[in-house]
C-alpha cells in the first residue's frame, strides 16, 4: 500500500511517499489508519488528513504553513490552488502543477 | 562503534591556527575583464581554483567576502589578477593573503601585455606559489573539532524536510558534540518560525541576534517582494515559503544556537551557528534575498567551512571552489536518476532501511573520508561554481565573530 508521512501529530496534512491515483487507500505513517485519495496526487505533495474549512491554518511539522483559501476535504490534494502563504503573495499566481511563473511577460 | 574523538586525518595548519583539508592555489580576478585570463591560468592545474568579482566599481561586501576566501584554511597560496582600470585592488588582496602566511602575488593584464603574456606569466607564478606553499606547509593531525561544516539546501522538494535535512541535522548534532563547528544560513527560509528559532538560542545575547536576523529577513523579503522559493520547489510538493522554511530549518539539528555571524566573519567558538547573508538596509537596496544556491554556498565557505553539505531533493549538479561539496538527497528517485552527481542517499530513512542515527553516522564517515582526501562527486566532475555579487552588509563589529 502506498504510504503518506504525517510529521507531527497536530498536522492536518501528510506528505505522499509515491505517486498515487484517486480512490487509492493510503497508509498514514507517523499517524493512524488510512485515507482515501480524492484526486491523483504526486510524490512529495500534501494530502489533507481531515476536512479543513476555508481560512483555517494548514498544519505541517506541527506549525501553520499557510491558510486554506477554499474548503478542503479529507483526501484532497493540498497545494497552491487551495492553500496560500501568510507571507508570499506571488506564489498564488504560479502554475499549480509545474510551479512555473505566469506573470512574467516573454514576448 | 568508533568514538567521535577518534576520527583523525592529516591537514594543513595555517598561521591563524585553523586547519585546511586541502592545500589549494586560489586565483582571484578583480573585474569581469580579467575573468577569461584567470580561468586560462587555472586550466589544467587541478589544485588551482578561481573566484572573482565581475564589477568594475568596487563593493565593500564583495571585498570582505573575497578576502575571507583568500584566507580560507583550504587555501595555501593566492594570485590576484586585475585588468588595470578597476576599483578593486589586486595588490591589496595579495598583501593581505601574504600577511596571513600565504605565498601570494598579483599583476595587471594591461601591464603584462595582454591575454597570452598574462596567461603565461600567471602559470609561471602559480607554479612558483605552489612550490613555496608545499615547502612551507605544516602538516598536522586533524579531528572533527577542527572542522567547520556548512549546510545549504537547493532544489528542495518535500523529501528535503523529512529526510535530507533531518539527516543533516542529526549529523550536525554529532559534529557539535565532537567539538566541531556547524554553520547554516538561509534566514530567508525561516519565515514563520521566529519563536521556534529563538527557543534554540544558547544565551539571551544569541536570542537577540537571532531575533534581529529574523526580523531583517522578513522585512527584506517584503521590501523586495521576493521569497526564497522557486518553481521547482512548488512542483516538488512545497506549497508555501513557510512549508519550505520548516523543512529547511530542520538541517540545524537540535543543539543550541551560539549566535549569528555575517558574511566574512567566522564563529568565535565551536558549536552551531547561523550565518546572516541578507543585505542590510541601504539606500540602493540592491541584491535579492537568495539569488541562487551558489551565492549562499560562497558565504558559508567564507565563514571558514572546509566542507559544505548541499541538500537537494530535486537534484542539482553544482560544486564549489575552495571547499568540498557533498550532495545529499532525500528523494530516492533523484538518487537513482542522478546517481553520478549525488553523494549520499538520505531517502533510506523514509523506507526504514536506515535509522536516523545510523544515517547520521554514515554521513559523518563520508565527511571524514572526504576530509582525508577522497573526492566528492562534484569535485571529481570538476564543478567549481562561484558567485560574488554586489550587496550591502554593514561592516561587522568584531565582537562575536572574527574577521577572517
Tab-separated table of C-alpha atoms in Angstrom:
chain	number	residue	atom	x	y	z
A	1	UNK	CA	0.000	0.000	0.000
A	2	UNK	CA	1.285	3.470	-0.859
A	3	UNK	CA	2.221	5.483	2.207
A	4	UNK	CA	1.996	9.066	3.328
A	5	UNK	CA	4.058	10.549	6.138
A	6	UNK	CA	2.461	12.583	8.943
A	7	UNK	CA	5.357	14.510	10.515
A	8	UNK	CA	3.640	15.813	13.677
A	9	UNK	CA	0.529	14.541	15.499
A	10	UNK	CA	-1.017	18.046	15.206
A	11	UNK	CA	-0.705	18.063	11.397
A	12	UNK	CA	-3.833	18.183	9.228
A	13	UNK	CA	-1.735	17.260	6.173
A	14	UNK	CA	0.697	14.443	5.315
A	15	UNK	CA	3.348	14.000	2.600
A	16	UNK	CA	2.652	11.330	-0.027
A	17	UNK	CA	5.641	8.964	-0.425
A	18	UNK	CA	4.863	7.852	-4.009
A	19	UNK	CA	2.619	8.888	-6.899
A	20	UNK	CA	-0.952	7.693	-6.260
A	21	UNK	CA	-4.331	7.817	-8.009
A	22	UNK	CA	-7.798	8.979	-6.949
A	23	UNK	CA	-9.600	6.288	-4.962
A	24	UNK	CA	-6.401	4.676	-3.648
A	25	UNK	CA	-6.236	3.883	0.038
A	26	UNK	CA	-3.058	5.272	1.620
A	27	UNK	CA	-1.403	4.166	4.860
A	28	UNK	CA	-0.643	7.048	7.239
A	29	UNK	CA	2.909	6.513	8.566
A	30	UNK	CA	3.537	8.519	11.744
A	31	UNK	CA	-0.210	8.724	12.326
A	32	UNK	CA	-3.001	6.164	12.440
A	33	UNK	CA	-5.137	4.296	9.926
A	34	UNK	CA	-5.552	5.010	6.245
A	35	UNK	CA	-7.033	7.675	3.991
A	36	UNK	CA	-8.552	7.512	0.511
A	37	UNK	CA	-7.299	9.997	-2.096
A	38	UNK	CA	-9.928	12.184	-3.764
A	39	UNK	CA	-7.580	13.167	-6.625
A	40	UNK	CA	-4.416	11.879	-8.295
A	41	UNK	CA	-1.549	13.209	-6.193
A	42	UNK	CA	2.183	13.173	-6.933
A	43	UNK	CA	5.109	12.038	-4.783
A	44	UNK	CA	6.053	14.618	-2.153
A	45	UNK	CA	2.794	16.530	-2.372
A	46	UNK	CA	0.409	17.034	0.544
A	47	UNK	CA	-2.832	15.245	1.256
A	48	UNK	CA	-5.446	16.612	3.718
A	49	UNK	CA	-5.941	14.196	6.601
A	50	UNK	CA	-9.153	15.890	7.798
A	51	UNK	CA	-11.630	18.430	6.450
A	52	UNK	CA	-10.115	21.944	6.617
A	53	UNK	CA	-12.601	24.841	6.439
A	54	UNK	CA	-11.801	27.929	4.331
A	55	UNK	CA	-9.499	30.346	6.146
A	56	UNK	CA	-8.172	27.745	8.594
A	57	UNK	CA	-4.490	27.014	9.205
A	58	UNK	CA	-2.886	24.312	7.084
A	59	UNK	CA	-0.605	22.465	9.508
A	60	UNK	CA	2.603	20.528	8.751
A	61	UNK	CA	5.615	19.991	11.086
A	62	UNK	CA	3.148	20.979	13.838
A	63	UNK	CA	3.042	24.603	12.665
A	64	UNK	CA	0.869	26.660	10.337
A	65	UNK	CA	2.441	26.727	6.868
A	66	UNK	CA	-0.323	28.931	5.397
A	67	UNK	CA	-4.124	29.001	5.262
A	68	UNK	CA	-6.818	27.373	3.151
A	69	UNK	CA	-8.451	29.654	0.584
A	70	UNK	CA	-11.400	27.303	-0.008
A	71	UNK	CA	-12.900	24.389	1.927
A	72	UNK	CA	-10.618	21.342	1.721
A	73	UNK	CA	-11.963	17.788	2.176
A	74	UNK	CA	-10.045	14.917	3.791
A	75	UNK	CA	-8.207	13.128	0.951
A	76	UNK	CA	-7.825	16.281	-1.163
A	77	UNK	CA	-4.556	17.424	-2.690
A	78	UNK	CA	-3.378	20.487	-0.714
A	79	UNK	CA	-1.355	22.907	-2.840
A	80	UNK	CA	-1.337	26.353	-4.457
A	81	UNK	CA	-4.978	26.083	-5.647
A	82	UNK	CA	-6.400	25.800	-2.134
A	83	UNK	CA	-3.632	26.925	0.254
A	84	UNK	CA	-1.925	30.340	0.417
A	85	UNK	CA	1.150	31.600	2.225
A	86	UNK	CA	0.705	34.128	5.037
A	87	UNK	CA	3.736	35.995	3.586
A	88	UNK	CA	4.380	35.394	-0.109
A	89	UNK	CA	1.581	36.601	-2.437
A	90	UNK	CA	3.262	35.750	-5.740
A	91	UNK	CA	3.175	32.006	-5.141
A	92	UNK	CA	-0.619	32.046	-5.570
A	93	UNK	CA	-0.095	33.070	-9.233
A	94	UNK	CA	2.171	30.135	-10.152
A	95	UNK	CA	1.053	27.148	-12.228
A	96	UNK	CA	-0.373	24.623	-9.786
A	97	UNK	CA	1.291	21.614	-11.458
A	98	UNK	CA	4.698	22.915	-12.580
A	99	UNK	CA	5.173	25.945	-10.322
A	100	UNK	CA	6.008	27.934	-13.479
A	101	UNK	CA	5.556	31.702	-13.281
A	102	UNK	CA	2.579	33.155	-15.132
A	103	UNK	CA	3.142	36.892	-14.521
A	104	UNK	CA	6.448	37.496	-16.326
A	105	UNK	CA	5.982	38.538	-19.976
A	106	UNK	CA	8.031	36.731	-22.655
A	107	UNK	CA	7.434	38.496	-25.976
B	1	UNK	CA	31.354	1.947	17.198
B	2	UNK	CA	34.273	4.372	16.953
B	3	UNK	CA	34.311	7.208	19.483
B	4	UNK	CA	33.733	10.610	17.843
B	5	UNK	CA	37.078	11.881	19.189
B	6	UNK	CA	38.963	9.043	17.484
B	7	UNK	CA	38.355	10.125	13.880
B	8	UNK	CA	41.587	11.699	12.650
B	9	UNK	CA	43.334	12.580	9.397
B	10	UNK	CA	46.106	14.902	8.224
B	11	UNK	CA	45.592	18.548	7.316
B	12	UNK	CA	47.417	21.850	6.796
B	13	UNK	CA	47.972	24.164	9.774
B	14	UNK	CA	47.563	27.861	8.932
B	15	UNK	CA	49.096	30.857	10.705
B	16	UNK	CA	45.784	31.719	12.440
B	17	UNK	CA	45.534	28.223	13.943
B	18	UNK	CA	42.855	26.939	11.579
B	19	UNK	CA	43.472	23.777	9.580
B	20	UNK	CA	42.753	23.048	5.929
B	21	UNK	CA	41.802	19.710	4.367
B	22	UNK	CA	43.347	20.719	1.024
B	23	UNK	CA	46.288	22.951	0.033
B	24	UNK	CA	44.959	24.863	-2.968
B	25	UNK	CA	46.149	27.818	-5.025
B	26	UNK	CA	43.420	30.458	-5.445
B	27	UNK	CA	43.354	32.793	-8.445
B	28	UNK	CA	41.184	35.860	-7.774
B	29	UNK	CA	40.199	38.262	-10.536
B	30	UNK	CA	39.065	41.749	-9.653
B	31	UNK	CA	36.823	42.589	-12.625
B	32	UNK	CA	34.938	40.632	-15.313
B	33	UNK	CA	37.509	41.844	-17.887
B	34	UNK	CA	40.116	39.611	-16.170
B	35	UNK	CA	37.845	36.572	-15.873
B	36	UNK	CA	38.969	34.691	-19.010
B	37	UNK	CA	42.665	35.148	-18.248
B	38	UNK	CA	42.133	33.953	-14.660
B	39	UNK	CA	40.370	30.792	-15.839
B	40	UNK	CA	43.009	30.125	-18.502
B	41	UNK	CA	45.745	30.416	-15.841
B	42	UNK	CA	43.980	27.782	-13.744
B	43	UNK	CA	43.216	25.496	-16.689
B	44	UNK	CA	44.855	22.049	-16.380
B	45	UNK	CA	46.095	22.951	-12.895
B	46	UNK	CA	43.938	20.634	-10.739
B	47	UNK	CA	44.854	22.281	-7.424
B	48	UNK	CA	44.191	25.806	-8.694
B	49	UNK	CA	40.708	27.253	-8.181
B	50	UNK	CA	39.221	30.532	-9.405
B	51	UNK	CA	36.873	33.098	-7.923
B	52	UNK	CA	36.345	36.719	-8.852
B	53	UNK	CA	34.145	39.764	-8.805
B	54	UNK	CA	32.581	40.989	-12.053
B	55	UNK	CA	32.010	44.636	-11.207
B	56	UNK	CA	34.387	47.464	-12.141
B	57	UNK	CA	33.080	49.675	-9.346
B	58	UNK	CA	34.081	48.031	-6.079
B	59	UNK	CA	31.861	46.893	-3.229
B	60	UNK	CA	32.834	46.604	0.435
B	61	UNK	CA	30.806	43.433	0.933
B	62	UNK	CA	32.408	41.708	-2.074
B	63	UNK	CA	35.898	42.762	-0.970
B	64	UNK	CA	35.270	41.383	2.525
B	65	UNK	CA	33.987	38.124	1.015
B	66	UNK	CA	36.992	37.716	-1.308
B	67	UNK	CA	39.466	38.439	1.488
B	68	UNK	CA	37.783	35.812	3.656
B	69	UNK	CA	38.131	33.325	0.788
B	70	UNK	CA	41.803	34.271	0.231
B	71	UNK	CA	42.453	33.394	3.906
B	72	UNK	CA	40.327	30.227	3.877
B	73	UNK	CA	42.020	27.267	5.602
B	74	UNK	CA	41.932	25.182	2.395
B	75	UNK	CA	43.909	27.870	0.538
B	76	UNK	CA	47.718	27.696	0.574
B	77	UNK	CA	48.594	30.434	-1.937
B	78	UNK	CA	46.921	33.337	-3.758
B	79	UNK	CA	47.344	35.029	-7.138
B	80	UNK	CA	45.235	38.172	-7.747
B	81	UNK	CA	44.762	39.262	-11.357
B	82	UNK	CA	43.267	42.558	-12.493
B	83	UNK	CA	42.832	44.259	-15.831
B	84	UNK	CA	44.272	47.569	-14.625
B	85	UNK	CA	41.348	50.035	-14.669
B	86	UNK	CA	39.027	48.706	-11.953
B	87	UNK	CA	38.393	49.961	-8.439
B	88	UNK	CA	39.069	46.641	-6.653
B	89	UNK	CA	42.805	46.390	-5.919
B	90	UNK	CA	44.542	43.061	-6.579
B	91	UNK	CA	47.700	44.345	-4.818
B	92	UNK	CA	45.771	44.702	-1.554
B	93	UNK	CA	44.336	41.188	-1.866
B	94	UNK	CA	47.832	39.741	-2.369
B	95	UNK	CA	49.189	41.794	0.533
B	96	UNK	CA	46.514	40.590	2.960
B	97	UNK	CA	46.963	36.959	1.852
B	98	UNK	CA	50.731	37.334	2.465
B	99	UNK	CA	50.087	38.742	5.952
B	100	UNK	CA	48.019	35.606	6.612
B	101	UNK	CA	51.052	33.462	5.740
B	102	UNK	CA	50.101	32.551	2.169
B	103	UNK	CA	52.668	32.872	-0.629
B	104	UNK	CA	50.975	35.398	-2.913
B	105	UNK	CA	51.391	37.563	-5.997
B	106	UNK	CA	49.409	39.923	-8.200
B	107	UNK	CA	49.597	41.613	-11.592
B	108	UNK	CA	47.604	43.683	-14.092
B	109	UNK	CA	46.862	42.260	-17.542
B	110	UNK	CA	47.465	45.664	-19.146
B	111	UNK	CA	50.981	45.798	-17.662
B	112	UNK	CA	51.731	42.157	-18.543
B	113	UNK	CA	50.947	42.851	-22.184
B	114	UNK	CA	47.587	41.216	-22.881
B	115	UNK	CA	45.996	37.792	-22.858
B	116	UNK	CA	48.724	35.379	-23.976
B	117	UNK	CA	51.502	37.018	-21.955
B	118	UNK	CA	49.266	37.202	-18.872
B	119	UNK	CA	48.317	33.533	-19.076
B	120	UNK	CA	51.973	32.513	-19.425
B	121	UNK	CA	53.005	34.824	-16.583
B	122	UNK	CA	50.137	33.582	-14.411
B	123	UNK	CA	51.044	29.926	-14.966
B	124	UNK	CA	54.664	30.617	-14.028
B	125	UNK	CA	53.525	32.372	-10.864
B	126	UNK	CA	51.129	29.544	-9.942
B	127	UNK	CA	53.965	27.010	-10.289
B	128	UNK	CA	56.195	29.129	-8.041
B	129	UNK	CA	53.451	29.728	-5.443
B	130	UNK	CA	52.574	26.016	-5.383
B	131	UNK	CA	56.209	25.093	-4.734
B	132	UNK	CA	56.560	27.710	-1.984
B	133	UNK	CA	53.314	26.631	-0.372
B	134	UNK	CA	54.372	22.954	-0.427
B	135	UNK	CA	57.779	23.806	1.079
B	136	UNK	CA	56.342	25.797	3.933
B	137	UNK	CA	53.305	23.575	4.608
B	138	UNK	CA	52.877	22.429	8.197
B	139	UNK	CA	51.103	19.088	8.122
B	140	UNK	CA	49.303	18.179	11.351
B	141	UNK	CA	46.652	15.736	12.585
B	142	UNK	CA	43.054	16.948	12.315
B	143	UNK	CA	39.915	15.814	14.124
B	144	UNK	CA	36.220	16.668	13.906
B	145	UNK	CA	36.907	19.519	16.368
B	146	UNK	CA	38.978	21.216	13.625
B	147	UNK	CA	36.146	21.097	11.092
B	148	UNK	CA	33.641	23.757	10.162
B	149	UNK	CA	30.847	22.304	8.034
B	150	UNK	CA	28.337	24.497	6.210
B	151	UNK	CA	24.889	23.333	5.096
B	152	UNK	CA	22.746	24.723	2.314
B	153	UNK	CA	19.573	23.460	0.622
B	154	UNK	CA	18.889	23.850	-3.065
B	155	UNK	CA	16.373	22.334	-5.437
B	156	UNK	CA	14.352	21.433	-2.356
B	157	UNK	CA	11.290	19.245	-2.515
B	158	UNK	CA	9.088	17.683	0.136
B	159	UNK	CA	11.691	14.996	0.895
B	160	UNK	CA	14.253	17.638	1.911
B	161	UNK	CA	12.272	18.448	5.040
B	162	UNK	CA	11.588	14.845	6.029
B	163	UNK	CA	14.804	13.050	5.002
B	164	UNK	CA	17.733	15.082	3.588
B	165	UNK	CA	17.645	17.898	6.137
B	166	UNK	CA	16.824	15.754	9.203
B	167	UNK	CA	19.832	13.501	8.405
B	168	UNK	CA	21.985	16.625	8.046
B	169	UNK	CA	20.646	17.887	11.386
B	170	UNK	CA	21.454	14.578	13.083
B	171	UNK	CA	24.994	14.762	11.631
B	172	UNK	CA	25.303	18.355	12.891
B	173	UNK	CA	24.434	17.137	16.403
B	174	UNK	CA	27.302	14.611	16.202
B	175	UNK	CA	29.708	17.249	14.835
B	176	UNK	CA	28.830	19.731	17.584
B	177	UNK	CA	29.117	17.012	20.256
B	178	UNK	CA	32.607	16.228	18.897
B	179	UNK	CA	33.642	19.880	19.390
B	180	UNK	CA	33.266	20.912	15.753
B	181	UNK	CA	31.556	23.924	14.203
B	182	UNK	CA	28.358	23.877	12.152
B	183	UNK	CA	27.152	26.907	10.184
B	184	UNK	CA	23.892	27.069	8.274
B	185	UNK	CA	22.204	30.024	6.656
B	186	UNK	CA	19.075	30.903	4.718
B	187	UNK	CA	17.412	33.111	7.319
B	188	UNK	CA	15.022	33.954	4.470
B	189	UNK	CA	13.914	30.337	4.812
B	190	UNK	CA	12.991	30.701	8.450
B	191	UNK	CA	9.822	32.687	7.799
B	192	UNK	CA	7.038	31.902	10.212
B	193	UNK	CA	9.448	30.207	12.641
B	194	UNK	CA	10.503	33.116	14.851
B	195	UNK	CA	9.546	31.586	18.200
B	196	UNK	CA	10.962	28.179	17.213
B	197	UNK	CA	14.329	29.765	16.348
B	198	UNK	CA	14.519	31.944	19.449
B	199	UNK	CA	13.825	28.901	21.648
B	200	UNK	CA	17.086	27.419	20.330
B	201	UNK	CA	19.335	30.293	21.457
B	202	UNK	CA	22.203	29.249	23.730
B	203	UNK	CA	22.184	32.581	25.611
B	204	UNK	CA	19.992	35.736	25.742
B	205	UNK	CA	22.525	37.569	23.572
B	206	UNK	CA	22.175	34.893	20.889
B	207	UNK	CA	18.377	35.239	21.096
B	208	UNK	CA	18.713	38.998	20.448
B	209	UNK	CA	20.942	38.333	17.421
B	210	UNK	CA	18.522	35.705	16.099
B	211	UNK	CA	15.516	37.997	16.563
B	212	UNK	CA	17.275	40.812	14.691
B	213	UNK	CA	18.324	38.481	11.844
B	214	UNK	CA	14.820	37.021	11.600
B	215	UNK	CA	13.110	40.415	11.545
B	216	UNK	CA	15.504	41.720	8.909
B	217	UNK	CA	14.914	38.670	6.704
B	218	UNK	CA	11.128	39.048	6.913
B	219	UNK	CA	11.351	42.800	6.265
B	220	UNK	CA	13.732	42.347	3.331
B	221	UNK	CA	11.562	39.720	1.622
B	222	UNK	CA	8.559	42.033	1.921
B	223	UNK	CA	10.559	45.039	0.631
B	224	UNK	CA	11.924	43.331	-2.484
B	225	UNK	CA	8.795	41.159	-2.892
B	226	UNK	CA	10.929	38.082	-3.328
B	227	UNK	CA	10.722	35.000	-1.202
B	228	UNK	CA	13.278	32.217	-1.232
B	229	UNK	CA	11.145	29.676	-3.028
B	230	UNK	CA	11.371	28.613	-6.678
B	231	UNK	CA	9.123	26.940	-9.273
B	232	UNK	CA	10.809	23.553	-8.746
B	233	UNK	CA	10.078	23.703	-5.017
B	234	UNK	CA	6.360	24.048	-5.761
B	235	UNK	CA	6.464	21.276	-8.363
B	236	UNK	CA	8.147	19.119	-5.712
B	237	UNK	CA	5.224	19.465	-3.334
B	238	UNK	CA	6.173	22.511	-1.263
B	239	UNK	CA	3.225	24.896	-1.176
B	240	UNK	CA	4.404	27.982	0.726
B	241	UNK	CA	7.590	29.637	1.967
B	242	UNK	CA	6.527	28.595	5.474
B	243	UNK	CA	6.351	24.955	4.318
B	244	UNK	CA	9.834	25.236	2.783
B	245	UNK	CA	11.162	27.118	5.824
B	246	UNK	CA	10.290	24.498	8.389
B	247	UNK	CA	11.804	21.786	6.209
B	248	UNK	CA	14.958	23.870	5.761
B	249	UNK	CA	15.400	24.734	9.435
B	250	UNK	CA	15.481	21.041	10.365
B	251	UNK	CA	19.029	20.878	8.950
B	252	UNK	CA	20.141	22.840	12.021
B	253	UNK	CA	19.722	19.742	14.164
B	254	UNK	CA	18.846	20.111	17.826
B	255	UNK	CA	21.812	21.724	19.585
B	256	UNK	CA	21.699	25.301	20.990
B	257	UNK	CA	22.465	28.111	18.526
B	258	UNK	CA	25.513	30.101	19.648
B	259	UNK	CA	24.752	33.233	17.655
B	260	UNK	CA	24.694	34.878	14.231
B	261	UNK	CA	27.690	35.692	12.040
B	262	UNK	CA	27.590	37.870	8.938
B	263	UNK	CA	29.340	37.252	5.624
B	264	UNK	CA	33.127	37.454	6.029
B	265	UNK	CA	33.006	36.639	9.738
B	266	UNK	CA	33.696	33.293	11.307
B	267	UNK	CA	32.299	31.855	14.528
B	268	UNK	CA	34.292	32.839	17.623
B	269	UNK	CA	33.950	29.384	19.174
B	270	UNK	CA	32.729	25.916	18.156
B	271	UNK	CA	29.083	24.861	18.141
B	272	UNK	CA	26.060	25.553	15.952
B	273	UNK	CA	25.814	28.999	14.296
B	274	UNK	CA	23.569	30.808	11.852
B	275	UNK	CA	25.030	32.875	9.007
B	276	UNK	CA	23.118	36.025	8.046
B	277	UNK	CA	23.644	36.675	4.331
B	278	UNK	CA	20.655	39.009	3.902
B	279	UNK	CA	21.510	42.563	2.799
B	280	UNK	CA	21.370	45.259	5.467
B	281	UNK	CA	19.281	48.399	4.834
B	282	UNK	CA	20.986	50.623	2.249
B	283	UNK	CA	19.745	53.421	0.037
B	284	UNK	CA	20.223	51.286	-3.113
B	285	UNK	CA	18.525	48.209	-1.627
B	286	UNK	CA	20.339	46.063	-4.162
B	287	UNK	CA	20.528	42.314	-4.108
B	288	UNK	CA	17.911	39.625	-3.870
B	289	UNK	CA	17.446	37.546	-0.774
B	290	UNK	CA	18.851	34.381	-2.281
B	291	UNK	CA	19.855	34.914	-5.912
B	292	UNK	CA	20.923	31.294	-6.342
B	293	UNK	CA	22.300	28.357	-4.350
B	294	UNK	CA	25.926	29.111	-5.190
B	295	UNK	CA	25.730	32.585	-3.668
B	296	UNK	CA	24.770	31.157	-0.274
B	297	UNK	CA	27.421	28.462	-0.558
B	298	UNK	CA	30.120	31.110	-1.141
B	299	UNK	CA	29.000	32.879	2.034
B	300	UNK	CA	29.263	29.631	4.019
B	301	UNK	CA	32.733	28.942	2.614
B	302	UNK	CA	33.753	32.469	3.640
B	303	UNK	CA	32.808	31.600	7.233
B	304	UNK	CA	35.665	29.073	7.117
B	305	UNK	CA	33.760	25.895	6.227
B	306	UNK	CA	36.148	23.315	4.778
B	307	UNK	CA	33.164	21.138	3.779
B	308	UNK	CA	29.684	22.075	2.566
B	309	UNK	CA	26.688	19.755	2.754
B	310	UNK	CA	24.252	20.551	-0.035
B	311	UNK	CA	20.807	19.036	0.397
B	312	UNK	CA	18.821	18.721	-2.811
B	313	UNK	CA	15.567	16.806	-3.174
B	314	UNK	CA	15.019	17.526	-6.855
B	315	UNK	CA	18.681	17.201	-7.741
B	316	UNK	CA	21.385	19.722	-8.553
B	317	UNK	CA	24.797	19.257	-10.110
B	318	UNK	CA	26.752	22.160	-8.624
B	319	UNK	CA	30.026	22.016	-6.734
B	320	UNK	CA	32.182	24.720	-5.201
B	321	UNK	CA	35.684	26.125	-5.368
B	322	UNK	CA	37.861	26.131	-2.212
B	323	UNK	CA	35.652	23.792	-0.137
B	324	UNK	CA	34.491	20.239	-0.756
B	325	UNK	CA	30.793	19.991	-1.527
B	326	UNK	CA	28.863	16.829	-0.624
B	327	UNK	CA	25.422	16.352	-2.165
B	328	UNK	CA	22.668	14.711	-0.133
B	329	UNK	CA	19.230	13.852	-1.449
B	330	UNK	CA	16.202	12.591	0.435
B	331	UNK	CA	14.473	11.654	-2.818
B	332	UNK	CA	15.095	8.056	-3.890
B	333	UNK	CA	14.083	8.818	-7.490
B	334	UNK	CA	16.587	11.677	-7.683
B	335	UNK	CA	19.317	9.479	-6.199
B	336	UNK	CA	18.753	6.814	-8.857
B	337	UNK	CA	18.231	9.256	-11.730
B	338	UNK	CA	21.255	11.480	-10.930
B	339	UNK	CA	23.485	8.892	-9.260
B	340	UNK	CA	26.583	10.336	-10.938
B	341	UNK	CA	26.102	13.576	-9.023
B	342	UNK	CA	24.614	12.518	-5.681
B	343	UNK	CA	26.954	11.549	-2.831
B	344	UNK	CA	24.502	10.463	-0.133
B	345	UNK	CA	21.077	8.803	-0.299
B	346	UNK	CA	19.093	10.008	2.736
B	347	UNK	CA	15.824	8.555	1.404
B	348	UNK	CA	16.728	5.302	3.153
B	349	UNK	CA	15.445	6.795	6.423
B	350	UNK	CA	11.980	7.077	4.852
B	351	UNK	CA	11.836	3.457	3.729
B	352	UNK	CA	13.067	2.207	7.096
B	353	UNK	CA	16.240	0.818	5.513
B	354	UNK	CA	18.361	3.013	7.787
B	355	UNK	CA	17.664	4.579	11.197
B	356	UNK	CA	18.291	8.300	11.649
B	357	UNK	CA	21.301	7.752	13.985
B	358	UNK	CA	22.795	5.218	11.546
B	359	UNK	CA	22.320	7.639	8.638
B	360	UNK	CA	23.992	10.457	10.582
B	361	UNK	CA	26.969	8.216	11.407
B	362	UNK	CA	27.266	7.070	7.786
B	363	UNK	CA	27.267	10.708	6.654
B	364	UNK	CA	29.900	11.559	9.278
B	365	UNK	CA	32.130	8.785	7.971
B	366	UNK	CA	31.715	10.126	4.429
B	367	UNK	CA	32.708	13.604	5.674
B	368	UNK	CA	35.830	12.120	7.311
B	369	UNK	CA	36.791	10.231	4.117
B	370	UNK	CA	36.422	13.376	2.022
B	371	UNK	CA	38.318	15.457	4.591
B	372	UNK	CA	41.055	12.796	4.338
B	373	UNK	CA	41.423	13.321	0.597
B	374	UNK	CA	38.727	11.299	-1.143
B	375	UNK	CA	36.882	13.289	-3.835
B	376	UNK	CA	33.212	14.173	-3.578
B	377	UNK	CA	31.202	13.620	-6.779
B	378	UNK	CA	31.162	17.333	-7.658
B	379	UNK	CA	34.929	17.627	-7.097
B	380	UNK	CA	35.614	14.634	-9.350
B	381	UNK	CA	33.323	16.085	-12.033
B	382	UNK	CA	35.158	19.427	-11.918
B	383	UNK	CA	32.232	21.521	-10.631
B	384	UNK	CA	33.547	24.783	-9.148
B	385	UNK	CA	30.650	27.209	-9.496
B	386	UNK	CA	31.097	30.529	-7.713
B	387	UNK	CA	29.130	33.761	-7.481
B	388	UNK	CA	30.252	37.028	-5.911
B	389	UNK	CA	27.678	39.777	-6.225
B	390	UNK	CA	27.132	43.395	-5.345
B	391	UNK	CA	25.472	43.530	-1.958
B	392	UNK	CA	25.463	45.736	1.096
B	393	UNK	CA	26.070	44.477	4.606
B	394	UNK	CA	27.219	46.795	7.349
B	395	UNK	CA	30.831	46.023	8.247
B	396	UNK	CA	30.505	43.632	11.180
B	397	UNK	CA	31.806	44.814	14.528
B	398	UNK	CA	34.395	42.352	15.738
B	399	UNK	CA	32.620	41.396	18.926
B	400	UNK	CA	31.341	37.867	18.482
B	401	UNK	CA	32.786	36.798	15.209
B	402	UNK	CA	36.293	37.136	13.949
B	403	UNK	CA	37.084	38.750	10.636
B	404	UNK	CA	38.656	36.034	8.517
